[in-house]
XYZ file of C-alpha atoms in Angstrom:
296
model
C -84.157 169.198 43.457
C -83.725 166.239 45.784
C -83.032 165.597 49.431
C -79.330 164.904 48.896
C -78.802 168.279 47.221
C -80.494 170.082 50.103
C -78.373 168.184 52.646
C -75.256 169.226 50.763
C -76.459 172.821 50.516
C -77.107 173.106 54.269
C -73.803 171.440 55.146
C -71.970 174.096 53.111
C -73.990 176.844 54.819
C -73.200 175.461 58.268
C -69.482 174.834 57.705
C -68.766 177.864 55.519
C -67.123 176.055 52.631
C -67.138 173.123 50.223
C -64.023 171.478 51.640
C -65.201 171.421 55.247
C -68.693 170.320 54.166
C -67.195 167.473 52.160
C -65.261 166.306 55.219
C -68.367 166.417 57.382
C -70.459 164.535 54.807
C -67.586 162.235 53.780
C -68.240 163.186 50.188
C -65.548 163.996 47.615
C -65.471 167.710 46.816
C -66.032 167.213 43.043
C -69.233 165.274 43.786
C -70.358 167.957 46.212
C -69.665 170.752 43.718
C -71.463 168.869 40.948
C -74.566 168.397 43.124
C -74.676 172.103 43.996
C -74.217 173.144 40.355
C -77.125 170.872 39.415
C -79.254 172.444 42.164
C -78.359 175.947 40.950
C -79.254 175.002 37.357
C -82.567 173.616 38.530
C -83.349 176.821 40.433
C -81.955 179.050 37.704
C -79.746 181.112 40.007
C -76.456 180.909 41.947
C -76.796 180.058 45.624
C -73.247 180.875 46.733
C -70.734 183.632 46.137
C -67.263 182.089 45.967
C -65.045 184.117 48.313
C -61.499 182.812 48.119
C -61.412 179.635 50.178
C -64.857 180.208 51.641
C -68.328 180.947 50.355
C -71.127 183.372 51.119
C -74.814 183.056 50.426
C -76.457 184.992 47.625
C -79.908 186.459 48.227
C -81.389 183.340 46.616
C -79.276 181.146 48.878
C -80.481 183.040 51.947
C -84.069 182.482 50.842
C -83.511 178.732 50.458
C -82.079 178.055 53.946
C -85.322 177.969 55.909
C -87.360 175.928 53.369
C -84.456 173.480 52.988
C -84.348 172.878 56.743
C -88.093 172.310 56.808
C -87.985 169.878 53.871
C -85.331 167.770 55.593
C -87.269 167.828 58.840
C -90.422 166.782 56.957
C -88.492 163.839 55.491
C -87.413 162.821 58.988
C -90.952 163.214 60.321
C -92.371 161.122 57.480
C -89.887 158.317 58.162
C -90.516 158.474 61.903
C -94.301 158.437 61.376
C -94.056 155.219 59.383
C -91.777 153.660 61.979
C -94.187 154.696 64.745
C -96.750 152.235 63.399
C -94.551 149.602 65.009
C -93.926 151.765 68.085
C -91.442 154.548 68.840
C -88.421 152.381 68.079
C -85.866 154.981 67.014
C -85.240 158.438 65.725
C -83.789 161.658 67.057
C -85.271 164.591 68.936
C -83.560 168.017 68.784
C -84.308 170.463 71.613
C -82.990 173.985 72.183
C -83.218 175.258 75.758
C -81.953 178.021 77.988
C -79.278 176.711 80.360
C -81.406 177.179 83.461
C -84.327 175.319 81.870
C -82.020 172.599 80.532
C -81.084 171.829 84.143
C -84.650 171.977 85.430
C -87.148 170.833 84.215
C -85.620 169.512 80.967
C -83.063 167.110 82.469
C -85.720 165.232 84.433
C -88.077 165.180 81.443
C -85.388 163.701 79.213
C -84.605 161.067 81.828
C -88.217 159.933 81.958
C -88.567 160.129 78.194
C -85.443 158.004 77.611
C -86.664 155.445 80.130
C -89.798 154.983 78.019
C -88.133 155.384 74.583
C -84.547 154.255 74.948
C -83.932 154.006 71.199
C -84.675 157.686 70.584
C -81.556 159.883 70.710
C -81.924 163.383 72.151
C -79.735 166.365 71.253
C -79.921 169.513 73.414
C -78.591 172.818 72.075
C -77.701 175.872 74.169
C -78.569 179.140 72.380
C -76.229 182.117 72.525
C -79.051 184.401 73.648
C -82.496 183.677 75.038
C -84.431 185.134 72.098
C -82.524 182.776 69.783
C -84.692 179.866 70.970
C -87.765 181.111 69.098
C -85.749 181.669 65.936
C -84.139 178.222 66.051
C -87.546 176.546 66.337
C -89.093 178.703 63.611
C -86.123 178.040 61.310
C -86.356 174.277 61.860
C -82.942 173.929 63.546
C -84.614 172.254 66.529
C -88.071 170.760 66.827
C -88.743 171.780 70.436
C -87.622 174.835 72.372
C -87.691 175.849 76.045
C -87.437 179.552 76.816
C -88.727 182.408 78.900
C -91.337 183.667 76.496
C -94.816 185.122 76.550
C -95.955 182.532 74.034
C -98.364 183.371 71.269
C -95.636 183.690 68.622
C -97.091 183.415 65.115
C -96.310 180.031 63.606
C -95.621 178.375 66.974
C -97.707 176.337 69.396
C -96.668 176.150 73.024
C -97.220 174.757 76.507
C -96.792 177.064 79.474
C -94.522 175.511 82.100
C -94.655 176.047 85.834
C -92.853 179.132 87.139
C -89.217 178.704 88.120
C -87.955 180.377 91.319
C -84.466 181.844 91.623
C -82.517 181.993 94.909
C -79.793 184.341 96.109
C -76.419 182.552 96.146
C -73.610 184.181 98.138
C -69.925 183.334 98.686
C -69.058 180.972 101.561
C -68.927 182.655 104.946
C -71.199 185.549 103.968
C -72.489 187.273 107.117
C -76.209 186.987 106.551
C -79.179 185.571 108.449
C -80.131 182.490 106.420
C -83.306 182.121 108.487
C -84.977 185.003 106.683
C -85.439 185.836 103.000
C -83.374 188.649 101.491
C -85.157 191.728 100.174
C -84.778 191.900 96.399
C -83.678 195.529 96.734
C -80.607 194.314 98.663
C -79.300 192.757 95.453
C -78.370 196.268 94.321
C -75.847 196.517 97.177
C -73.978 193.344 96.156
C -71.292 192.768 93.586
C -72.960 190.302 91.233
C -71.754 187.565 88.910
C -74.041 187.367 85.884
C -74.433 186.335 82.298
C -74.664 189.102 79.626
C -77.682 191.232 78.806
C -80.364 189.294 76.974
C -79.931 186.096 78.987
C -82.614 184.805 81.366
C -80.600 185.398 84.537
C -79.608 188.949 83.619
C -83.099 189.870 82.387
C -84.602 188.658 85.660
C -82.185 190.674 87.810
C -82.461 193.817 85.668
C -86.253 193.608 85.651
C -86.729 193.047 89.381
C -84.228 195.692 90.453
C -85.748 198.074 87.930
C -89.030 197.699 89.774
C -87.176 198.809 92.911
C -85.878 201.870 91.103
C -82.264 200.765 90.982
C -79.817 198.833 88.818
C -77.530 195.878 89.570
C -73.795 196.222 90.009
C -72.399 193.557 87.700
C -68.904 192.884 89.016
C -68.235 189.874 86.769
C -70.003 189.248 83.473
C -69.394 185.916 81.757
C -70.844 183.885 78.914
C -69.433 180.749 80.578
C -72.403 179.656 82.662
C -70.430 176.750 84.134
C -68.055 179.316 85.673
C -70.721 181.160 87.680
C -70.754 178.889 90.743
C -66.934 178.588 90.881
C -66.736 182.402 90.689
C -69.156 182.758 93.599
C -67.293 180.122 95.616
C -64.064 182.023 94.954
C -65.590 185.179 96.416
C -65.889 187.134 93.140
C -69.500 188.069 93.848
C -73.021 186.817 94.482
C -75.574 185.580 91.972
C -79.100 184.198 91.579
C -79.788 180.632 90.475
C -82.758 178.262 90.028
C -83.301 175.475 92.629
C -81.169 172.656 91.181
C -78.161 174.894 90.540
C -78.607 176.642 93.890
C -78.678 173.280 95.695
C -75.468 172.273 93.955
C -73.823 175.558 94.986
C -74.963 175.088 98.609
C -73.466 171.594 98.633
C -70.139 173.136 97.658
C -70.207 175.745 100.417
C -72.181 178.696 99.047
C -74.784 180.467 101.173
C -78.250 180.123 99.608
C -81.354 182.039 100.702
C -84.724 182.838 99.128
C -85.752 186.393 98.270
C -88.764 188.493 99.080
C -90.655 188.999 96.946
C -89.825 185.698 95.279
C -87.751 185.910 92.098
C -89.706 183.890 89.553
C -89.995 183.759 85.806
C -92.274 181.802 83.534
C -91.260 179.507 80.713
C -92.809 177.790 77.732
C -92.124 174.751 75.596
C -92.671 175.667 71.944
C -92.806 173.973 68.554
C -93.778 174.847 65.005
C -97.503 174.710 64.345
C -98.496 171.624 62.451
C -97.380 168.017 62.592
C -94.795 166.968 65.162
C -92.565 163.949 64.773
C -93.689 160.964 66.891
C -90.734 161.511 69.251
C -91.587 165.190 69.750
C -95.270 164.389 70.214
C -94.400 161.802 72.884
C -92.182 164.356 74.640
C -94.909 167.009 74.640
C -97.442 164.480 75.956
C -95.033 163.482 78.736
C -94.629 167.150 79.715
C -98.400 167.531 79.900
C -98.956 164.380 81.932
C -96.203 164.641 84.546
C -97.275 168.041 85.875
C -94.377 170.069 84.418
C -96.808 172.017 82.229
C -99.601 174.161 83.612
C -103.130 172.853 82.961
C -104.637 174.198 79.748
């Protein structure tokens, strides 16, 4: 078993077939097939079920996915550790973050990080659901993750970040006294624009209204987070947003007011226990030093 075989194996898993994996890797399909057959001989078991033009994983293949990802990440960490002797002069940092946390605080953190380490490339992934962040970090898809989480997940270390406040965001021209906060219970009387159940925004609204003994009226539910502000501006409903997104909505004409009690949720930055790549370690240190993380 070698690194190349594992790269080929994961490319097939991610693309769903040998042909598409070959295109991604720029490897001829016969060479790709030969490498996988050699890997299967070495392991003594098939890794894929051939299903017409596509493939599916066997039980053995399923078992190999997570270790293969970790092996490749260990290779990258080893290379980066050697290069770090001469300074953080390159590499790549993969981060998975909820959309709200990607806007704030992650965007500012990445800006400061890139200013100090301009040769390190950063890739930010948006998970389909909030609880996917933990899984993507545990599986080795991304080295760092930002999510609303209690922390303390087995196999993960974490930093607790400062609480993030959400504001009520209403359509332009809404007849409301912006000089006073809105009672959270009033949210139940509004038609709301929200992301689906399981997302940070929806969980926050459901939880806080549940404490008031009521439930939200979700008038528009969308997975397209970029559409939320345009929907509010078009009069489709109200919503709740963190400061940066709320400020942007206000600049485009929305009515923004705080709530009482304040709508806040905590967040953590997490990573797999053990050695971090130099780039990830530098990013975690930056988060500790600039006040984004709570003191430990």
